[in-house]
Coordinates of N, CA, C and O in Angstrom, one line a residue:
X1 N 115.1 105.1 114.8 CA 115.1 103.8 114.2 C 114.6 102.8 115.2 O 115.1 102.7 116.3
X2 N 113.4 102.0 114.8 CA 113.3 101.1 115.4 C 113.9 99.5 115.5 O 114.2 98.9 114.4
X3 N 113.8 98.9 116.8 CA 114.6 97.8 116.2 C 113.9 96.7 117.1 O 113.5 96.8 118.3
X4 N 113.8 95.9 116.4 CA 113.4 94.1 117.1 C 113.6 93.2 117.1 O 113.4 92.6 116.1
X5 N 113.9 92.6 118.0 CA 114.5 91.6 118.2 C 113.7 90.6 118.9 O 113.2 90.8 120.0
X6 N 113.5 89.3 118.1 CA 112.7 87.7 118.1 C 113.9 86.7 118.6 O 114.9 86.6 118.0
X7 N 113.6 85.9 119.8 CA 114.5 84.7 120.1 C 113.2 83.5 119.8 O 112.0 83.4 120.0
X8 N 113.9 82.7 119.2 CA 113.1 81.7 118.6 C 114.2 80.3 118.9 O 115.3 80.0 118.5
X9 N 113.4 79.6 119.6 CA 113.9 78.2 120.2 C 114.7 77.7 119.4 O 115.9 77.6 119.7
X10 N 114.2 77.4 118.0 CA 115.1 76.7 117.1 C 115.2 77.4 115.6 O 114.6 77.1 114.6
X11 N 116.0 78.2 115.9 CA 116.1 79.3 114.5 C 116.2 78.2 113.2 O 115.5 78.1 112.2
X12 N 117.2 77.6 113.4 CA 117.2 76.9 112.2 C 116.5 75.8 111.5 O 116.8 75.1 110.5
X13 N 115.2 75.8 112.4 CA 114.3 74.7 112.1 C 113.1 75.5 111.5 O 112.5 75.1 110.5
X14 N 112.7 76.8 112.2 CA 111.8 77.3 111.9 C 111.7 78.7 110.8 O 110.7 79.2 110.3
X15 N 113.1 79.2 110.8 CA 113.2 80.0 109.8 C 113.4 81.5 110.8 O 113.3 81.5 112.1
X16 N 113.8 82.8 110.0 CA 113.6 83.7 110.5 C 111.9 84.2 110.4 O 111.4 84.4 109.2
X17 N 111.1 84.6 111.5 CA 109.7 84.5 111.5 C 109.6 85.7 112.1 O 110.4 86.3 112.9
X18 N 108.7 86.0 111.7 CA 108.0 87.5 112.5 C 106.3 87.5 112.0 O 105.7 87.4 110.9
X19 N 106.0 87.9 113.6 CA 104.0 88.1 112.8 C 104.4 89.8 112.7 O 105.2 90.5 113.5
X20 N 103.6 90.2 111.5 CA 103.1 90.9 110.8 C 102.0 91.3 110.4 O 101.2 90.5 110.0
X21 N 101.7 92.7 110.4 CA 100.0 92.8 109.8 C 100.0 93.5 108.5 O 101.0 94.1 108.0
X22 N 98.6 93.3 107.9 CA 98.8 93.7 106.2 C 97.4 94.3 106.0 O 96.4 93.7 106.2
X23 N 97.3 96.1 105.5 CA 96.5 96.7 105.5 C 96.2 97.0 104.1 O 97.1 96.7 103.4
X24 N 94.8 97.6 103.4 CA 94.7 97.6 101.9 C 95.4 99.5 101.8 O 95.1 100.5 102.4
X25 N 96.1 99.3 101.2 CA 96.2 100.9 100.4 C 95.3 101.7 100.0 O 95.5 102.9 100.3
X26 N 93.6 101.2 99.2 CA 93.4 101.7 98.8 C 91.3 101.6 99.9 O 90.1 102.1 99.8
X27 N 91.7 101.0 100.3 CA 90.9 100.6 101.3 C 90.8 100.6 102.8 O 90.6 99.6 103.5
X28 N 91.1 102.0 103.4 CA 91.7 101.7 104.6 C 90.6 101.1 105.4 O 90.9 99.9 105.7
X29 N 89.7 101.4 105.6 CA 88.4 100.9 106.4 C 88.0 99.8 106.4 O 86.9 99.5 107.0
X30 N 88.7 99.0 105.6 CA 87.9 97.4 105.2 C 89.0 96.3 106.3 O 89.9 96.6 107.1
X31 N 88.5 95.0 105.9 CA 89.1 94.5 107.3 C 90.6 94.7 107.1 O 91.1 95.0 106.0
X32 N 91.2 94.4 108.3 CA 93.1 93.8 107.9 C 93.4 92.9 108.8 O 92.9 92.7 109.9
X33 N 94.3 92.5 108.2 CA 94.4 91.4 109.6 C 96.1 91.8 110.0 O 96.9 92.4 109.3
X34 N 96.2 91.3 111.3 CA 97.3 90.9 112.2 C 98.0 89.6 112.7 O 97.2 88.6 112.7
X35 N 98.9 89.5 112.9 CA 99.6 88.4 113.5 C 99.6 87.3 112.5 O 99.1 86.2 112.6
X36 N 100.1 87.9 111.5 CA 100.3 86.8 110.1 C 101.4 86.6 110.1 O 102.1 87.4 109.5
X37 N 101.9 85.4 110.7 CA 103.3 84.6 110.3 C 103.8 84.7 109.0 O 103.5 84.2 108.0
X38 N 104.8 85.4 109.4 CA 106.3 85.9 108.0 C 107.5 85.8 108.0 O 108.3 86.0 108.9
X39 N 107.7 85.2 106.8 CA 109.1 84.8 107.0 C 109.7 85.8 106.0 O 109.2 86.2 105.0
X40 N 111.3 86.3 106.7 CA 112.3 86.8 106.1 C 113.1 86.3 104.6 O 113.9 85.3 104.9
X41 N 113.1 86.6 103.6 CA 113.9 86.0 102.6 C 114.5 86.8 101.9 O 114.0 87.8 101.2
X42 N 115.9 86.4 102.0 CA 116.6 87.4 101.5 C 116.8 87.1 100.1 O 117.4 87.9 99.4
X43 N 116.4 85.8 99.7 CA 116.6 84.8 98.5 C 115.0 85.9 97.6 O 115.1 86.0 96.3
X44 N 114.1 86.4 98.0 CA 112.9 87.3 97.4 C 113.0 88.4 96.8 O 112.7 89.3 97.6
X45 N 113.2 88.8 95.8 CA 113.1 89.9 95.3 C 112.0 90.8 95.9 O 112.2 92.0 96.2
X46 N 110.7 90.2 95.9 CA 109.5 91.0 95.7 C 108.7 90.1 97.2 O 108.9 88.9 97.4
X47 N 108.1 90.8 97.8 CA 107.1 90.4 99.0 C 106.1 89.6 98.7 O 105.6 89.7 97.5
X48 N 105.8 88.8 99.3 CA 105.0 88.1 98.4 C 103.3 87.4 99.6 O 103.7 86.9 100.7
X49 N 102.2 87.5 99.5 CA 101.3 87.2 100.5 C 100.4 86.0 99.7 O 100.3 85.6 98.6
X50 N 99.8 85.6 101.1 CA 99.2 84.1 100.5 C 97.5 84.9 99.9 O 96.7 85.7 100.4
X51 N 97.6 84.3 99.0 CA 96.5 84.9 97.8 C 95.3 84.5 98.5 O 94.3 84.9 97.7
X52 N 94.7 83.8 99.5 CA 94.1 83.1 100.4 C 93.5 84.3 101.3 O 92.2 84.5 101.4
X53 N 94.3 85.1 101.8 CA 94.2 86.0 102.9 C 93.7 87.6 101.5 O 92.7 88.3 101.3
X54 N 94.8 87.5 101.0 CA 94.4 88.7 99.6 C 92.7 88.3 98.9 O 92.0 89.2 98.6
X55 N 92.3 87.1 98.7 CA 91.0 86.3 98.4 C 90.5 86.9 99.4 O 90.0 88.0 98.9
X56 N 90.3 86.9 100.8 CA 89.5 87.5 101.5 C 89.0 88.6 101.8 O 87.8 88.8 101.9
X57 N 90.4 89.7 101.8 CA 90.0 90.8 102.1 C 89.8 91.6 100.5 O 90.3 92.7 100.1
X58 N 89.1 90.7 99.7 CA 88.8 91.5 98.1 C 89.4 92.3 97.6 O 88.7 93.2 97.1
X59 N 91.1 92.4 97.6 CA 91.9 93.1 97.2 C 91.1 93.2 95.5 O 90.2 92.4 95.1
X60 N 91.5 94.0 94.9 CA 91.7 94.2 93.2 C 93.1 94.0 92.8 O 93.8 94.1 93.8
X61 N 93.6 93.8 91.9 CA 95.1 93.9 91.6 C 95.4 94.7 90.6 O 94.8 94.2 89.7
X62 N 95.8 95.6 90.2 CA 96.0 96.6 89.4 C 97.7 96.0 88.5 O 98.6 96.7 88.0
X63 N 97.6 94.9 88.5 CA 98.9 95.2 87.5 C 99.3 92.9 87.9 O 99.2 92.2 88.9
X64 N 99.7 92.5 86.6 CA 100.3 91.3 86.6 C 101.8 91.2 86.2 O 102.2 92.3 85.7
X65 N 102.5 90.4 86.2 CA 104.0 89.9 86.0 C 104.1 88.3 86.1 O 103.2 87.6 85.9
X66 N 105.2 87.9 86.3 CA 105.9 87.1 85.8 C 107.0 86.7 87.1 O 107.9 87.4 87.5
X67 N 106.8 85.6 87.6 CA 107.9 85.2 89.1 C 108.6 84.2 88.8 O 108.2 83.4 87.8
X68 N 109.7 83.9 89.4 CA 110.6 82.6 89.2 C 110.9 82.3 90.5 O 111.2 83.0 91.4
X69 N 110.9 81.1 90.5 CA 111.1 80.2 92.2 C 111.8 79.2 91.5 O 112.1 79.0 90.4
X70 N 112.1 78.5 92.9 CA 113.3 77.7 92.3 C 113.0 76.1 92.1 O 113.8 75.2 92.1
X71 N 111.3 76.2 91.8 CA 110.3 75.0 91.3 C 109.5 75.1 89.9 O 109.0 74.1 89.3
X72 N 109.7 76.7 89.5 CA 108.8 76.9 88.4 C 109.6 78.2 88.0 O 110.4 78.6 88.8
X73 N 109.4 78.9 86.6 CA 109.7 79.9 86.2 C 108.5 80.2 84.9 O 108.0 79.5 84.1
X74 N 108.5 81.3 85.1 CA 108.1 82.7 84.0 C 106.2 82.2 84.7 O 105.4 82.1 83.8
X75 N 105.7 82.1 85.9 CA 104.6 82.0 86.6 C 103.8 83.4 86.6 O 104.2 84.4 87.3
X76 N 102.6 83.4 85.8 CA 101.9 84.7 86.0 C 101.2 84.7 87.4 O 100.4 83.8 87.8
X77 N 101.7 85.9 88.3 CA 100.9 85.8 89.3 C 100.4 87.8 89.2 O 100.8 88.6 88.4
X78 N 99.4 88.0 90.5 CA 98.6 89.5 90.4 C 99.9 90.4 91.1 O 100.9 89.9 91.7
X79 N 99.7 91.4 91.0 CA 100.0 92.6 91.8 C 99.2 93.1 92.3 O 98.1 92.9 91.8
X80 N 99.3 94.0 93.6 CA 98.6 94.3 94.7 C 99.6 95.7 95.2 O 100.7 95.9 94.6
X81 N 99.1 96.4 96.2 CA 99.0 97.5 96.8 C 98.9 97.1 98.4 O 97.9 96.7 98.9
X82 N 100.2 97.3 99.3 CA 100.0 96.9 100.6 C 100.2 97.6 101.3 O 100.9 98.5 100.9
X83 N 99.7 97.9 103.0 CA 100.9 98.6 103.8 C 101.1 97.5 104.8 O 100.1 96.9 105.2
X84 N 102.3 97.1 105.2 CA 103.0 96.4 105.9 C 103.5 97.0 107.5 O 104.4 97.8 107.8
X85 N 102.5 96.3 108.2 CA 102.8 96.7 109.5 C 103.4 95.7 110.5 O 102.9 94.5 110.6
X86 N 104.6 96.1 111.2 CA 105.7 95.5 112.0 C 105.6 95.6 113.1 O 105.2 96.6 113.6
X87 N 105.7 94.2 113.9 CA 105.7 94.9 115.6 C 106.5 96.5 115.7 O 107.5 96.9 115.1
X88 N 105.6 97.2 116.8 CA 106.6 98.6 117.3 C 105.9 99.4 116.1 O 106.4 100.1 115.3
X89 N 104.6 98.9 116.3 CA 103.8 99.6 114.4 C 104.8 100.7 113.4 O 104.6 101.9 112.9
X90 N 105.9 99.6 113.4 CA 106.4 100.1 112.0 C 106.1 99.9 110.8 O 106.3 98.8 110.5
X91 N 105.4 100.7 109.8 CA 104.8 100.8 108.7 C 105.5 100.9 107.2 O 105.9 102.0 106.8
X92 N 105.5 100.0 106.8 CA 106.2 99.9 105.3 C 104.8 100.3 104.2 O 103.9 99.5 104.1
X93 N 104.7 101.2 103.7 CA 103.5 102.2 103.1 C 103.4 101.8 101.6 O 104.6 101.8 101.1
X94 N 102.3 101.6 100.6 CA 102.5 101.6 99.7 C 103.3 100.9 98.7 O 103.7 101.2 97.5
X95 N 103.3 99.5 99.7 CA 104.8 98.1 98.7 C 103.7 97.3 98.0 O 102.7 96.8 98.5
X96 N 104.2 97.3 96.9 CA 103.8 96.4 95.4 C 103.8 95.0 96.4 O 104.8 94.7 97.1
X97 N 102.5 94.0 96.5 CA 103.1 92.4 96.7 C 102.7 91.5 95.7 O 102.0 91.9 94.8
X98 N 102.8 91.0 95.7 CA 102.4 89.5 94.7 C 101.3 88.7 95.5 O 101.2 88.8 96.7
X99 N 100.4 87.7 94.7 CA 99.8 86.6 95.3 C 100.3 85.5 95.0 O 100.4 85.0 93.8
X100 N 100.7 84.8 96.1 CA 101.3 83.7 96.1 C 100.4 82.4 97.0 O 99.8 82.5 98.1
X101 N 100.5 81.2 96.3 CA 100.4 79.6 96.5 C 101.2 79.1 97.6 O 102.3 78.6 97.3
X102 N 100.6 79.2 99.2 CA 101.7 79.1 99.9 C 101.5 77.0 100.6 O 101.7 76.5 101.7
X103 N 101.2 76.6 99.6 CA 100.8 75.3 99.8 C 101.8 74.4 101.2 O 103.0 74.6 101.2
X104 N 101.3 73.7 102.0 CA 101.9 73.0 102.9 C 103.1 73.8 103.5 O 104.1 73.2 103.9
X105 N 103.0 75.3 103.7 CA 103.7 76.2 104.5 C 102.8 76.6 105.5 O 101.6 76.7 105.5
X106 N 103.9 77.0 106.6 CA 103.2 77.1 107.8 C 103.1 78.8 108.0 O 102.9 79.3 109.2
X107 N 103.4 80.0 106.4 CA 103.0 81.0 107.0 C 102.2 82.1 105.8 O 101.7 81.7 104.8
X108 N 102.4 83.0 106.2 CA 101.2 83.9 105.0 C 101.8 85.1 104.1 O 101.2 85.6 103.1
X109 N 103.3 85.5 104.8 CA 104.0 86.6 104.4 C 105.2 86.0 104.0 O 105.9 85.4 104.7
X110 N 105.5 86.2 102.5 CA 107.4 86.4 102.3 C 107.5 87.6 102.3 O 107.0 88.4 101.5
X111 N 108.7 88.2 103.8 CA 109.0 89.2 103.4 C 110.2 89.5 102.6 O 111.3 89.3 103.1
X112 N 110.2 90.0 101.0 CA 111.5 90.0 100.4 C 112.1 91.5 100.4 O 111.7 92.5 101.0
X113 N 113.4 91.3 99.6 CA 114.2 92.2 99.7 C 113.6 93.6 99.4 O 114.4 94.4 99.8
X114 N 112.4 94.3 98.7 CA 111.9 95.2 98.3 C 111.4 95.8 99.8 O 111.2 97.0 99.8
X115 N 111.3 95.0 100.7 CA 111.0 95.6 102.3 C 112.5 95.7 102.8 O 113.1 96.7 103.1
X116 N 113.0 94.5 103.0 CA 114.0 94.6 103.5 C 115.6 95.4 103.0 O 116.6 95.3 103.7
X117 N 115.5 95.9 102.2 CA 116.3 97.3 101.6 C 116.2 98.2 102.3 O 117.2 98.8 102.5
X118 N 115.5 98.6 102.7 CA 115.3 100.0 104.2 C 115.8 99.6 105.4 O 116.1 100.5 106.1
X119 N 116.1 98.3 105.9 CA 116.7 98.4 107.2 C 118.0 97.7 107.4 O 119.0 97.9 106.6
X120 N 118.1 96.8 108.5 CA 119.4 96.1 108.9 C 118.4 94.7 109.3 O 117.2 94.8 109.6
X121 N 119.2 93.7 109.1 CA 118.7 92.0 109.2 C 120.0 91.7 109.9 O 121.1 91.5 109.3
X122 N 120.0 91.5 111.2 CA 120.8 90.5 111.7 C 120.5 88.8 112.4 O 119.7 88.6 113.3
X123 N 121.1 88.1 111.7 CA 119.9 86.7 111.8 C 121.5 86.0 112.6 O 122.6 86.0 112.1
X124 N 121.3 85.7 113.7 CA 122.4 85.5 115.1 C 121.8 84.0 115.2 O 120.9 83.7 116.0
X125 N 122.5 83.1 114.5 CA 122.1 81.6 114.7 C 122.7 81.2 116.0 O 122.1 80.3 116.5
X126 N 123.8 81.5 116.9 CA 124.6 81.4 118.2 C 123.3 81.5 119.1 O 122.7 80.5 119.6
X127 N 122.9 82.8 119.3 CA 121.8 83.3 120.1 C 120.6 82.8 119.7 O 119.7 83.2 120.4
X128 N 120.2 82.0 118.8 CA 118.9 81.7 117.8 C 117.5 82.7 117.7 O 116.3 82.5 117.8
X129 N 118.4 84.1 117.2 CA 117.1 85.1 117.7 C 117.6 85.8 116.2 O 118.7 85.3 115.7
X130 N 116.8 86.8 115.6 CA 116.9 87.8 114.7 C 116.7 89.0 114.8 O 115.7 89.4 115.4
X131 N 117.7 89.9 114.4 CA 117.3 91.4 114.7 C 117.0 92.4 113.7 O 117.6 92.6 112.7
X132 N 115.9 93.2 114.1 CA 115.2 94.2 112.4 C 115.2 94.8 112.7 O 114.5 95.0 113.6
X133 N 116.1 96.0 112.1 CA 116.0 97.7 112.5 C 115.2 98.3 111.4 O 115.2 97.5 110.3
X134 N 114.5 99.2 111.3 CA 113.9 100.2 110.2 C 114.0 101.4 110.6 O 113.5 102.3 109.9

């Protein structure tokens, strides 16, 4: 099991954060990027990436749905095909994400509960650090 742990100056101003990288499923060879600021949400059902970064690396989407946030509901957005790579290159293989409008936010990844069901989240506001086991 790996595990990581982020101390972050002001947890509660900045959120629980982790950079992350995001590879194509079906494309290994094409670009990917790293060190994409993500935030933890445990409030997410589904992972969700900035359609910005998915625009670039010319994903295809094989499948659409329907999201609810707590500004809009029944929102058509694409489905996608990801692998999700963690500091300590831990690899979350083959997760469904959504493309998401990440307007006047400062990052590119919601990681939701559909990742975060495989491990342990300990979010230590005392210590202002977060800890992620997988």
């Amino acid at each position: 099991m790996a595990i990581l742990t982020i101390h972050n100056s002001d947890l509660l101003t900045n959120g629980p954060t982790i950079e992350v990288g995001i590879k194509s499923v079906h494309y290994p060879k094409t670009q990917n990027f790293t060190n994409l600021l993500s935030m933890l949400d445990t409030g997410a059902g589904i992972t969700a990436v900035n359609q910005a970064i998915i625009d670039e690396l010319n994903w295809e989407p094989f499948g659409e749905t329907k999201t609810h946030t707590p500004s809009s509901s029944n929102t058509n957005v694409f489905i996608y095909e990801a692998n999700i790579v963690f500091p300590n290159d831990v690899y979350i293989k083959n997760i469904k994400v959504i493309g998401a409008i990440f307007d006047e936010q400062n990052i590119n990844i919601l990681i939701g509960r559909d990742i975060l069901q495989n491990g342990i989240l300990i979010y230590n506001g005392d210590d202002n650090s977060l800890s992620l086991s997988f």
